[in-house]
Amino acid sequence: MGQGWVIGMLTGALIFQIAAGAVAPAYGKLEERLTVQDGQFIRANGTAIEGAVAKGITVSKYQNRAGEIDWGRVAGDHVTFAMIRLGYHEDLDPYFDENMQGAINQGISAGVFLYTQAMDVETAREEARFVLEKIKDYPVSYPVAYDVESQYLLDMGKTPEELAWQVNAFCEVIAEAGYRPVVYGNHRWLTSYIDTSQIPYDIWYARYETSVNEFPNRTIWQYTDAGQVDGIQGEVCIEIAFANYQDLFPGTGWRQINGNRYYYKDYAKQTGWLQLEDGWYFLKEDGSMVFGEAYEVEGVMYQFDENGKWVE
């Protein structure tokens, strides 16, 4: 049995214990179904969520194994974004590509999340580079999330300050590449095990069976792990966004990813000739920019300077 499996079990067990211990009499353990009426987001108990701007879900192999996801029906249930599980460093969720494509094909904005196993800052950066390599071909328009909830990290003696350093190292690499990072955690982790006062990035806040959703820098609230959504068999986490990520995370421009430059338009990676105000560029079949060399395009040699512009 691999380390990733063990950590995943520990993480799942911890989340279950925390959720079970947080039950409030006003809500109890509900099967939640979030409805959207006249621009309001209404919980199963009839209360509206103030400040909500979008309904989302978290999807991983566990939803796929419960039954095939009908992404068309998901979209029809007012779901406009999905946070898709990547898995662990070099241990991809087996349904990652299927889920990304399924969501995107139905017009659902996609973000991703990675469970960390990093024991130091440099490994956290390696995890970020792994994520960037896996997402660069997709029109990712929601955040790249870092989940640090692992009992293994605590057992290995990681302090709140050290975990904050690792979170910042991961998020810095993601942000420098042109994506929007977010830190995932439930209330206990964010208040007891990670020094969030040192973290300047968005927070994806998990807190169940309560109406309390305020936390510094909180942009997404995961308010239940017992959600019911059309097109998904069994339970699914339901998310509420309080920020318009199209404003926070521009979809057009250059991105520097693992030593290569790529150009994205409306979140989609571009290829071929690219004309910008300052000149012409050429993007290879994989999207990487040609620079500082002569390059053949359809039988004709073109020279590109060190900034990637075609030298006429």
Coordinates of C-alpha atoms in Angstrom, one line a residue, residues 14-33 43-45 47 49 186-188 205-213 221-228 235-238:
L14 CA -9.7 13.6 10.0
I15 CA -12.2 15.5 7.9
F16 CA -15.0 13.1 8.9
Q17 CA -14.1 13.5 12.6
I18 CA -14.0 17.3 12.3
A19 CA -17.3 17.4 10.4
A20 CA -19.0 15.1 12.9
G21 CA -17.8 17.1 15.8
A22 CA -19.1 20.4 14.4
V23 CA -22.7 19.5 14.1
A24 CA -25.0 22.3 15.2
P25 CA -28.5 21.6 16.5
A26 CA -30.0 24.1 14.1
Y27 CA -28.9 22.1 11.1
G28 CA -27.9 18.6 12.0
K29 CA -26.5 16.2 9.3
L30 CA -28.6 17.3 6.3
E31 CA -28.7 16.0 2.8
E32 CA -28.2 19.5 1.2
R33 CA -29.6 20.6 -2.1
R43 CA -30.1 26.1 1.3
A44 CA -32.2 23.0 2.1
N45 CA -33.4 24.7 5.3
T47 CA -32.2 30.2 4.3
I49 CA -26.7 32.6 1.6
N186 CA -11.5 23.3 7.4
H187 CA -12.0 25.6 10.4
R188 CA -9.8 23.6 12.7
Y205 CA -13.1 27.6 3.7
A206 CA -14.7 24.2 4.7
R207 CA -17.2 24.3 7.5
Y208 CA -20.3 22.1 7.6
E209 CA -23.7 22.1 9.4
T210 CA -23.6 25.8 10.2
S211 CA -24.4 29.2 8.6
V212 CA -21.1 30.6 9.7
N213 CA -18.9 31.1 6.7
W221 CA -17.1 28.2 1.2
Q222 CA -17.5 24.4 1.2
Y223 CA -20.6 24.2 3.3
T224 CA -21.5 20.5 3.1
D225 CA -20.1 17.1 2.1
A226 CA -23.6 15.7 1.9
G227 CA -24.8 17.6 -1.1
Q228 CA -27.2 16.4 -3.7
E235 CA -23.1 12.7 -2.1
V236 CA -20.9 15.6 -3.3
C237 CA -19.4 18.6 -1.7
I238 CA -21.2 21.8 -2.6

